[in-house]
Amino acid sequence: MSESGARLDPVHNDSAHDDSAHDDSAHDDSAHHDSGGLNPGARVILFVHAHPDDETVGTGATLAHYAARSDAHVTVVTCTLGEEGEVRVPQLAQLAADQADQLGGYRYWEYRQATAALGVTDTHFLGGVGRWRDSGMMGLPTNDHPRAFWGADVDTAAADLVSIMRERRPEVLVTYDPNGFYGHPDHIQAHRVAMSGAELAADPAWRPELGAAHEIRKIYWTTLPRSVLADQFDAFAGATDNPFEGVESVEDLPFGAPDEEVDALIAGGPDAAERKRAAMRAYPTQVAPGDWLDVLGEQLGPQSLAEEHYRLVKGERGTADGPNGWESDLLS
């Protein structure tokens, strides 16, 4: 996200660079990058996601919203390249894992375009680009790939995240719930690694060589209120690209939370909605014209794209000045 006030170097920090060389072109795509460009006054929010496009679909408006704030800094960590994802554009179908197996590299390029559209400049791939592979859906043979993120040792993966946490020193962490929002193994593993990382980062006795211990003040899990889910369920009824196809009732869905269990709503406004739409369009392998994104905007209005909900699982609730007594600022 647009780090207002150029709080970081205006490049995606997927890399660690050698400060002695002062060569911004020499990126090695390792786990992280030095924090010399971070404004000391900025309040950091760290997002941990599983695959390229998850940052946009689930939290894109929130990313854009905080990127536009001069007092905030956004860091995004993505755990895999999404190699096992489907390809929604026929002319790119041969990139798929069971054909050329080039989808991960293509999605990396999409990710760079999408995060730029959101204004994100501080992005990282856990352990470096390509360290962990997309595990595919639960129960598939791809879960057993030697580099599948699902099979990663949690402490090993968390160590790379701890390094980022201790360097960036976020006030707030955003990730998935224990079910990974909808049960994908990489989302579940991202939750485990993020929560473990937060605990280990705060322990001064654990791997002190990774930096000074740091405790994250607030932790949120992404969620979707049942009331909003019901509106979306109705909006997609009869649509050609219906993500709820075959589901008889909203109560049958494996995700969503009662409204009373939701703690925060970030309503990003028109600019955030437009940035999120642009970021989604940067993923041609994942979002086809006329798909759910267009249906949602047409049926529920463009503002629906800018509204994202969260559960607070660590820390004290801030000012409850949003609808239903929800927080309107994760940093409050």
mmCIF file of C-alpha atoms in Angstrom:
data_model
loop_
_atom_site.group_PDB
_atom_site.id
_atom_site.type_symbol
_atom_site.label_atom_id
_atom_site.label_comp_id
_atom_site.label_asym_id
_atom_site.label_seq_id
_atom_site.Cartn_x
_atom_site.Cartn_y
_atom_site.Cartn_z
ATOM 1 C CA MET A 1 0.000 0.000 0.000
ATOM 2 C CA SER A 2 0.834 3.367 -0.658
ATOM 3 C CA GLU A 3 2.971 4.127 2.244
ATOM 4 C CA SER A 4 1.981 7.751 2.518
ATOM 5 C CA GLY A 5 5.038 9.860 3.125
ATOM 6 C CA ALA A 6 7.351 7.260 1.525
ATOM 7 C CA ARG A 7 7.902 5.424 4.764
ATOM 8 C CA LEU A 8 9.779 2.666 2.957
ATOM 9 C CA ASP A 9 11.805 2.395 -0.194
ATOM 10 C CA PRO A 10 9.310 2.607 -3.087
ATOM 11 C CA VAL A 11 9.806 -1.027 -4.035
ATOM 12 C CA HIS A 12 8.303 -4.289 -2.857
ATOM 13 C CA ASN A 13 10.504 -5.517 -0.061
ATOM 14 C CA ASP A 14 10.430 -9.207 -0.957
ATOM 15 C CA SER A 15 14.171 -9.033 -0.735
ATOM 16 C CA ALA A 16 17.029 -8.437 1.586
ATOM 17 C CA HIS A 17 19.600 -6.067 0.168
ATOM 18 C CA ASP A 18 23.180 -5.404 1.036
ATOM 19 C CA ASP A 19 23.293 -1.912 2.524
ATOM 20 C CA SER A 20 27.013 -1.724 1.880
ATOM 21 C CA ALA A 21 26.440 -2.013 -1.844
ATOM 22 C CA HIS A 22 23.574 0.530 -1.975
ATOM 23 C CA ASP A 23 22.296 -1.311 -5.039
ATOM 24 C CA ASP A 24 18.475 -1.361 -5.070
ATOM 25 C CA SER A 25 18.508 -3.593 -8.148
ATOM 26 C CA ALA A 26 20.257 -6.416 -6.325
ATOM 27 C CA HIS A 27 17.330 -8.269 -4.769
ATOM 28 C CA ASP A 28 17.660 -11.847 -3.621
ATOM 29 C CA ASP A 29 13.998 -12.353 -2.625
ATOM 30 C CA SER A 30 14.889 -13.577 0.850
ATOM 31 C CA ALA A 31 12.649 -13.442 3.884
ATOM 32 C CA HIS A 32 12.877 -9.758 4.659
ATOM 33 C CA HIS A 33 14.566 -6.427 4.218
ATOM 34 C CA ASP A 34 16.168 -3.973 6.595
ATOM 35 C CA SER A 35 13.908 -1.444 8.316
ATOM 36 C CA GLY A 36 16.056 1.606 7.636
ATOM 37 C CA GLY A 37 13.306 3.203 5.524
ATOM 38 C CA LEU A 38 10.582 2.716 8.132
ATOM 39 C CA ASN A 39 9.321 5.964 9.627
ATOM 40 C CA PRO A 40 9.920 5.653 13.389
ATOM 41 C CA GLY A 41 6.551 7.306 14.033
ATOM 42 C CA ALA A 42 4.547 4.884 11.908
ATOM 43 C CA ARG A 43 2.310 2.338 13.643
ATOM 44 C CA VAL A 44 2.772 -1.028 11.972
ATOM 45 C CA ILE A 45 0.035 -3.511 11.049
ATOM 46 C CA LEU A 46 1.253 -6.947 9.924
ATOM 47 C CA PHE A 47 -0.934 -9.127 7.676
ATOM 48 C CA VAL A 48 -0.122 -12.834 7.215
ATOM 49 C CA HIS A 49 -1.749 -14.525 4.214
ATOM 50 C CA ALA A 50 -1.492 -17.903 2.480
ATOM 51 C CA HIS A 51 -1.442 -17.227 -1.290
ATOM 52 C CA PRO A 52 -1.199 -14.328 -3.733
ATOM 53 C CA ASP A 53 -4.690 -12.733 -4.058
ATOM 54 C CA ASP A 54 -5.690 -13.631 -0.471
ATOM 55 C CA GLU A 55 -4.368 -10.264 0.671
ATOM 56 C CA THR A 56 -6.703 -8.557 -1.790
ATOM 57 C CA VAL A 57 -9.829 -10.702 -1.529
ATOM 58 C CA GLY A 58 -9.876 -10.779 2.260
ATOM 59 C CA THR A 59 -8.203 -7.562 3.363
ATOM 60 C CA GLY A 60 -7.570 -5.416 0.279
ATOM 61 C CA ALA A 61 -9.709 -2.473 1.370
ATOM 62 C CA THR A 62 -8.128 -2.535 4.812
ATOM 63 C CA LEU A 63 -4.657 -2.523 3.266
ATOM 64 C CA ALA A 64 -5.555 0.433 1.049
ATOM 65 C CA HIS A 65 -7.169 2.281 3.954
ATOM 66 C CA TYR A 66 -4.125 2.064 6.218
ATOM 67 C CA ALA A 67 -1.683 2.658 3.386
ATOM 68 C CA ALA A 68 -3.308 6.034 2.878
ATOM 69 C CA ARG A 69 -2.722 7.031 6.507
ATOM 70 C CA SER A 70 0.455 8.942 7.240
ATOM 71 C CA ASP A 71 0.615 7.498 10.765
ATOM 72 C CA ALA A 72 0.371 3.847 9.677
ATOM 73 C CA HIS A 73 2.656 1.353 7.983
ATOM 74 C CA VAL A 74 1.488 -1.917 6.437
ATOM 75 C CA THR A 75 3.574 -5.087 6.131
ATOM 76 C CA VAL A 76 2.253 -8.121 4.227
ATOM 77 C CA VAL A 77 3.718 -11.626 4.522
ATOM 78 C CA THR A 78 2.541 -14.259 2.028
ATOM 79 C CA CYS A 79 3.387 -17.903 2.653
ATOM 80 C CA THR A 80 3.233 -19.552 -0.812
ATOM 81 C CA LEU A 81 3.057 -18.691 -4.511
ATOM 82 C CA GLY A 82 -0.320 -20.356 -5.073
ATOM 83 C CA GLU A 83 1.055 -22.952 -7.490
ATOM 84 C CA GLU A 84 -1.923 -25.308 -7.115
ATOM 85 C CA GLY A 85 -4.629 -22.732 -7.795
ATOM 86 C CA GLU A 86 -7.098 -22.982 -10.631
ATOM 87 C CA VAL A 87 -6.608 -20.897 -13.777
ATOM 88 C CA ARG A 88 -9.756 -19.029 -14.767
ATOM 89 C CA VAL A 89 -8.518 -17.721 -18.113
ATOM 90 C CA PRO A 90 -8.429 -20.358 -20.901
ATOM 91 C CA GLN A 91 -5.443 -18.848 -22.698
ATOM 92 C CA LEU A 92 -3.372 -19.229 -19.519
ATOM 93 C CA ALA A 93 -4.598 -22.719 -18.614
ATOM 94 C CA GLN A 94 -1.317 -24.425 -19.475
ATOM 95 C CA LEU A 95 0.403 -22.607 -16.622
ATOM 96 C CA ALA A 96 -1.365 -24.976 -14.208
ATOM 97 C CA ALA A 97 0.498 -27.306 -11.855
ATOM 98 C CA ASP A 98 -0.484 -30.415 -13.823
ATOM 99 C CA GLN A 99 0.828 -28.915 -17.076
ATOM 100 C CA ALA A 100 3.757 -26.457 -17.309
ATOM 101 C CA ASP A 101 3.692 -25.833 -13.537
ATOM 102 C CA GLN A 102 4.459 -22.158 -14.091
ATOM 103 C CA LEU A 103 1.453 -20.722 -12.249
ATOM 104 C CA GLY A 104 3.444 -19.789 -9.152
ATOM 105 C CA GLY A 105 5.788 -17.524 -11.077
ATOM 106 C CA TYR A 106 2.890 -15.949 -12.922
ATOM 107 C CA ARG A 107 0.998 -15.321 -9.686
ATOM 108 C CA TYR A 108 4.100 -13.724 -8.216
ATOM 109 C CA TRP A 109 3.996 -11.211 -11.060
ATOM 110 C CA GLU A 110 0.243 -10.699 -10.505
ATOM 111 C CA TYR A 111 0.911 -10.172 -6.800
ATOM 112 C CA ARG A 112 3.413 -7.424 -7.511
ATOM 113 C CA GLN A 113 0.862 -5.618 -9.694
ATOM 114 C CA ALA A 114 -1.971 -6.111 -7.205
ATOM 115 C CA THR A 115 -0.094 -4.939 -4.149
ATOM 116 C CA ALA A 116 1.119 -1.918 -6.106
ATOM 117 C CA ALA A 117 -2.514 -1.119 -6.942
ATOM 118 C CA LEU A 118 -3.280 -1.205 -3.225
ATOM 119 C CA GLY A 119 -0.230 0.932 -2.533
ATOM 120 C CA VAL A 120 1.603 -1.789 -0.611
ATOM 121 C CA THR A 121 5.377 -1.464 -0.677
ATOM 122 C CA ASP A 122 6.467 -3.717 2.191
ATOM 123 C CA THR A 123 5.808 -7.287 1.033
ATOM 124 C CA HIS A 124 7.538 -10.523 1.986
ATOM 125 C CA PHE A 125 7.305 -14.205 1.079
ATOM 126 C CA LEU A 126 7.822 -16.380 4.130
ATOM 127 C CA GLY A 127 11.336 -17.816 3.988
ATOM 128 C CA GLY A 128 11.866 -16.205 0.577
ATOM 129 C CA VAL A 129 10.012 -16.522 -2.721
ATOM 130 C CA GLY A 130 9.327 -20.200 -3.465
ATOM 131 C CA ARG A 131 10.387 -21.566 -0.064
ATOM 132 C CA TRP A 132 6.947 -23.063 0.584
ATOM 133 C CA ARG A 133 4.628 -24.502 -2.043
ATOM 134 C CA ASP A 134 0.842 -24.252 -2.241
ATOM 135 C CA SER A 135 -0.526 -27.454 -0.680
ATOM 136 C CA GLY A 136 -3.732 -27.630 -2.713
ATOM 137 C CA MET A 137 -7.114 -28.412 -1.199
ATOM 138 C CA MET A 138 -7.385 -30.609 1.874
ATOM 139 C CA GLY A 139 -6.900 -34.340 1.270
ATOM 140 C CA LEU A 140 -5.224 -34.067 -2.139
ATOM 141 C CA PRO A 141 -1.864 -35.741 -2.894
ATOM 142 C CA THR A 142 -0.374 -32.260 -3.264
ATOM 143 C CA ASN A 143 -0.588 -31.945 0.537
ATOM 144 C CA ASP A 144 2.391 -34.334 0.656
ATOM 145 C CA HIS A 145 4.698 -32.426 -1.681
ATOM 146 C CA PRO A 146 8.137 -32.032 -0.005
ATOM 147 C CA ARG A 147 7.749 -28.245 0.010
ATOM 148 C CA ALA A 148 4.005 -28.129 0.743
ATOM 149 C CA PHE A 149 3.323 -25.466 3.344
ATOM 150 C CA TRP A 150 0.854 -27.796 5.059
ATOM 151 C CA GLY A 151 3.777 -30.051 5.992
ATOM 152 C CA ALA A 152 6.053 -27.289 7.244
ATOM 153 C CA ASP A 153 7.376 -27.532 10.770
ATOM 154 C CA VAL A 154 5.535 -24.680 12.497
ATOM 155 C CA ASP A 155 8.492 -23.454 14.562
ATOM 156 C CA THR A 156 10.784 -23.536 11.529
ATOM 157 C CA ALA A 157 8.361 -21.487 9.452
ATOM 158 C CA ALA A 158 7.583 -19.225 12.397
ATOM 159 C CA ALA A 159 11.265 -18.359 12.807
ATOM 160 C CA ASP A 160 11.211 -16.496 9.496
ATOM 161 C CA LEU A 161 8.105 -14.645 10.632
ATOM 162 C CA VAL A 162 9.617 -13.849 14.037
ATOM 163 C CA SER A 163 12.523 -12.194 12.254
ATOM 164 C CA ILE A 164 10.084 -9.889 10.452
ATOM 165 C CA MET A 165 8.020 -9.267 13.596
ATOM 166 C CA ARG A 166 11.055 -8.282 15.638
ATOM 167 C CA GLU A 167 12.308 -6.028 12.869
ATOM 168 C CA ARG A 168 9.021 -4.340 11.976
ATOM 169 C CA ARG A 169 7.629 -4.439 15.571
ATOM 170 C CA PRO A 170 3.930 -4.336 14.649
ATOM 171 C CA GLU A 171 1.239 -3.132 17.024
ATOM 172 C CA VAL A 172 -1.359 -5.259 15.255
ATOM 173 C CA LEU A 173 -1.354 -8.693 13.587
ATOM 174 C CA VAL A 174 -4.089 -9.776 11.155
ATOM 175 C CA THR A 175 -4.435 -13.395 10.021
ATOM 176 C CA TYR A 176 -7.026 -16.196 9.727
ATOM 177 C CA ASP A 177 -8.976 -18.099 12.372
ATOM 178 C CA PRO A 178 -7.982 -21.698 13.320
ATOM 179 C CA ASN A 179 -10.028 -23.053 10.392
ATOM 180 C CA GLY A 180 -8.200 -20.799 7.958
ATOM 181 C CA PHE A 181 -11.524 -19.011 7.308
ATOM 182 C CA TYR A 182 -12.781 -21.806 5.031
ATOM 183 C CA GLY A 183 -10.627 -24.861 5.695
ATOM 184 C CA HIS A 184 -7.825 -24.622 3.136
ATOM 185 C CA PRO A 185 -4.706 -26.290 4.584
ATOM 186 C CA ASP A 186 -2.441 -23.357 3.743
ATOM 187 C CA HIS A 187 -4.805 -20.922 5.450
ATOM 188 C CA ILE A 188 -4.893 -23.145 8.526
ATOM 189 C CA GLN A 189 -1.098 -23.368 8.503
ATOM 190 C CA ALA A 190 -0.783 -19.594 8.032
ATOM 191 C CA HIS A 191 -2.900 -19.179 11.163
ATOM 192 C CA ARG A 192 -0.687 -21.598 13.106
ATOM 193 C CA VAL A 193 2.533 -19.968 11.967
ATOM 194 C CA ALA A 194 1.250 -16.440 12.619
ATOM 195 C CA MET A 195 -0.014 -17.235 16.113
ATOM 196 C CA SER A 196 3.115 -19.200 16.990
ATOM 197 C CA GLY A 197 5.268 -16.428 15.574
ATOM 198 C CA ALA A 198 3.533 -13.820 17.719
ATOM 199 C CA GLU A 199 4.113 -15.896 20.847
ATOM 200 C CA LEU A 200 7.738 -16.682 20.050
ATOM 201 C CA ALA A 201 8.556 -13.107 19.017
ATOM 202 C CA ALA A 202 7.605 -11.963 22.522
ATOM 203 C CA ASP A 203 9.895 -14.468 24.246
ATOM 204 C CA PRO A 204 13.328 -12.897 24.874
ATOM 205 C CA ALA A 205 14.837 -16.339 25.447
ATOM 206 C CA TRP A 206 13.763 -17.675 22.029
ATOM 207 C CA ARG A 207 16.271 -17.166 19.222
ATOM 208 C CA PRO A 208 17.671 -13.812 20.432
ATOM 209 C CA GLU A 209 19.783 -13.676 17.280
ATOM 210 C CA LEU A 210 16.555 -12.883 15.387
ATOM 211 C CA GLY A 211 16.239 -9.552 17.170
ATOM 212 C CA ALA A 212 14.975 -8.031 20.382
ATOM 213 C CA ALA A 213 11.772 -9.569 21.727
ATOM 214 C CA HIS A 214 8.547 -7.838 20.724
ATOM 215 C CA GLU A 215 4.978 -8.345 21.923
ATOM 216 C CA ILE A 216 2.162 -7.581 19.495
ATOM 217 C CA ARG A 217 -0.522 -5.514 21.214
ATOM 218 C CA LYS A 218 -3.595 -6.679 19.267
ATOM 219 C CA ILE A 219 -4.360 -9.725 17.109
ATOM 220 C CA TYR A 220 -7.331 -9.958 14.746
ATOM 221 C CA TRP A 221 -8.729 -12.816 12.687
ATOM 222 C CA THR A 222 -10.564 -12.129 9.437
ATOM 223 C CA THR A 223 -14.253 -12.988 9.511
ATOM 224 C CA LEU A 224 -17.583 -12.364 7.806
ATOM 225 C CA PRO A 225 -20.733 -11.600 9.820
ATOM 226 C CA ARG A 226 -23.659 -13.912 9.164
ATOM 227 C CA SER A 227 -25.810 -10.915 8.243
ATOM 228 C CA VAL A 228 -23.366 -9.858 5.511
ATOM 229 C CA LEU A 229 -22.934 -13.450 4.364
ATOM 230 C CA ALA A 230 -26.720 -13.779 4.031
ATOM 231 C CA ASP A 231 -26.842 -10.638 1.869
ATOM 232 C CA GLN A 232 -24.094 -12.019 -0.358
ATOM 233 C CA PHE A 233 -25.778 -15.420 -0.545
ATOM 234 C CA ASP A 234 -28.965 -13.768 -1.815
ATOM 235 C CA ALA A 235 -27.061 -11.485 -4.202
ATOM 236 C CA PHE A 236 -25.441 -14.443 -5.951
ATOM 237 C CA ALA A 237 -28.660 -16.419 -6.383
ATOM 238 C CA GLY A 238 -29.003 -17.201 -10.085
ATOM 239 C CA ALA A 239 -25.616 -15.714 -10.992
ATOM 240 C CA THR A 240 -23.518 -17.583 -13.549
ATOM 241 C CA ASP A 241 -20.431 -17.335 -11.364
ATOM 242 C CA ASN A 242 -21.950 -18.254 -8.004
ATOM 243 C CA PRO A 243 -19.365 -19.139 -5.324
ATOM 244 C CA PHE A 244 -22.209 -20.648 -3.265
ATOM 245 C CA GLU A 245 -23.336 -23.023 -6.016
ATOM 246 C CA GLY A 246 -24.817 -26.192 -4.538
ATOM 247 C CA VAL A 247 -25.253 -24.735 -1.043
ATOM 248 C CA GLU A 248 -28.894 -24.670 0.031
ATOM 249 C CA SER A 249 -28.631 -22.329 3.002
ATOM 250 C CA VAL A 250 -26.178 -19.798 4.371
ATOM 251 C CA GLU A 251 -26.197 -21.851 7.574
ATOM 252 C CA ASP A 252 -24.547 -24.708 5.665
ATOM 253 C CA LEU A 253 -21.436 -22.669 4.870
ATOM 254 C CA PRO A 254 -18.244 -23.576 6.775
ATOM 255 C CA PHE A 255 -17.407 -19.937 7.480
ATOM 256 C CA GLY A 256 -18.999 -16.792 8.830
ATOM 257 C CA ALA A 257 -19.619 -15.716 12.415
ATOM 258 C CA PRO A 258 -22.631 -14.488 14.376
ATOM 259 C CA ASP A 259 -22.709 -10.696 14.276
ATOM 260 C CA GLU A 260 -22.180 -10.527 18.034
ATOM 261 C CA GLU A 261 -18.809 -12.296 17.654
ATOM 262 C CA VAL A 262 -17.508 -9.635 15.253
ATOM 263 C CA ASP A 263 -15.394 -6.875 16.796
ATOM 264 C CA ALA A 264 -14.318 -4.539 14.004
ATOM 265 C CA LEU A 265 -15.450 -3.208 10.635
ATOM 266 C CA ILE A 266 -13.047 -1.342 8.395
ATOM 267 C CA ALA A 267 -15.095 0.656 5.895
ATOM 268 C CA GLY A 268 -12.478 1.867 3.484
ATOM 269 C CA GLY A 269 -14.571 4.223 1.386
ATOM 270 C CA PRO A 270 -14.716 4.741 -2.401
ATOM 271 C CA ASP A 271 -10.957 5.039 -2.917
ATOM 272 C CA ALA A 272 -10.277 1.795 -1.049
ATOM 273 C CA ALA A 273 -13.056 0.060 -2.995
ATOM 274 C CA GLU A 274 -11.564 1.194 -6.293
ATOM 275 C CA ARG A 275 -8.066 0.145 -5.259
ATOM 276 C CA LYS A 276 -9.358 -3.268 -4.224
ATOM 277 C CA ARG A 277 -11.155 -3.656 -7.548
ATOM 278 C CA ALA A 278 -7.980 -2.686 -9.425
ATOM 279 C CA ALA A 279 -5.955 -5.146 -7.360
ATOM 280 C CA MET A 280 -8.393 -7.957 -8.138
ATOM 281 C CA ARG A 281 -8.141 -7.137 -11.831
ATOM 282 C CA ALA A 282 -4.378 -7.589 -11.514
ATOM 283 C CA TYR A 283 -5.031 -11.334 -10.999
ATOM 284 C CA PRO A 284 -6.212 -12.478 -14.455
ATOM 285 C CA THR A 285 -5.529 -16.128 -13.610
ATOM 286 C CA GLN A 286 -7.820 -15.888 -10.583
ATOM 287 C CA VAL A 287 -10.520 -13.340 -11.476
ATOM 288 C CA ALA A 288 -12.310 -13.487 -14.818
ATOM 289 C CA PRO A 289 -14.516 -10.695 -16.241
ATOM 290 C CA GLY A 290 -18.115 -11.011 -15.069
ATOM 291 C CA ASP A 291 -17.189 -13.127 -12.064
ATOM 292 C CA TRP A 292 -18.215 -12.785 -8.422
ATOM 293 C CA LEU A 293 -16.462 -9.429 -8.068
ATOM 294 C CA ASP A 294 -18.723 -7.802 -10.636
ATOM 295 C CA VAL A 295 -21.826 -9.511 -9.253
ATOM 296 C CA LEU A 296 -21.080 -8.311 -5.739
ATOM 297 C CA GLY A 297 -20.577 -4.726 -6.868
ATOM 298 C CA GLU A 298 -23.704 -4.710 -9.017
ATOM 299 C CA GLN A 299 -26.013 -6.331 -6.476
ATOM 300 C CA LEU A 300 -24.780 -4.800 -3.220
ATOM 301 C CA GLY A 301 -23.078 -1.634 -4.455
ATOM 302 C CA PRO A 302 -19.392 -0.759 -4.835
ATOM 303 C CA GLN A 303 -19.088 0.090 -1.134
ATOM 304 C CA SER A 304 -19.557 -3.600 -0.325
ATOM 305 C CA LEU A 305 -16.035 -4.200 -1.648
ATOM 306 C CA ALA A 306 -14.605 -1.736 0.864
ATOM 307 C CA GLU A 307 -16.105 -3.288 4.001
ATOM 308 C CA GLU A 308 -14.051 -5.942 5.821
ATOM 309 C CA HIS A 309 -14.690 -7.477 9.234
ATOM 310 C CA TYR A 310 -12.483 -8.824 12.013
ATOM 311 C CA ARG A 311 -12.551 -10.649 15.349
ATOM 312 C CA LEU A 312 -10.276 -9.379 18.113
ATOM 313 C CA VAL A 313 -8.570 -12.309 19.846
ATOM 314 C CA LYS A 314 -5.829 -10.510 21.756
ATOM 315 C CA GLY A 315 -5.759 -7.053 23.285
ATOM 316 C CA GLU A 316 -8.322 -4.542 24.451
ATOM 317 C CA ARG A 317 -11.110 -3.329 22.198
ATOM 318 C CA GLY A 318 -10.707 0.229 21.043
ATOM 319 C CA THR A 319 -13.395 2.839 20.530
ATOM 320 C CA ALA A 320 -16.633 1.117 19.525
ATOM 321 C CA ASP A 321 -17.834 3.830 17.154
ATOM 322 C CA GLY A 322 -18.867 1.642 14.223
ATOM 323 C CA PRO A 323 -22.185 -0.058 13.490
ATOM 324 C CA ASN A 324 -23.281 -2.691 16.021
ATOM 325 C CA GLY A 325 -20.743 -1.312 18.471
ATOM 326 C CA TRP A 326 -17.850 -2.517 16.323
ATOM 327 C CA GLU A 327 -14.433 -0.883 16.258
ATOM 328 C CA SER A 328 -13.694 1.204 13.182
ATOM 329 C CA ASP A 329 -9.912 1.344 13.614
ATOM 330 C CA LEU A 330 -7.655 -1.664 14.223
ATOM 331 C CA LEU A 331 -5.041 0.658 15.702
ATOM 332 C CA SER A 332 -7.380 2.146 18.319
#
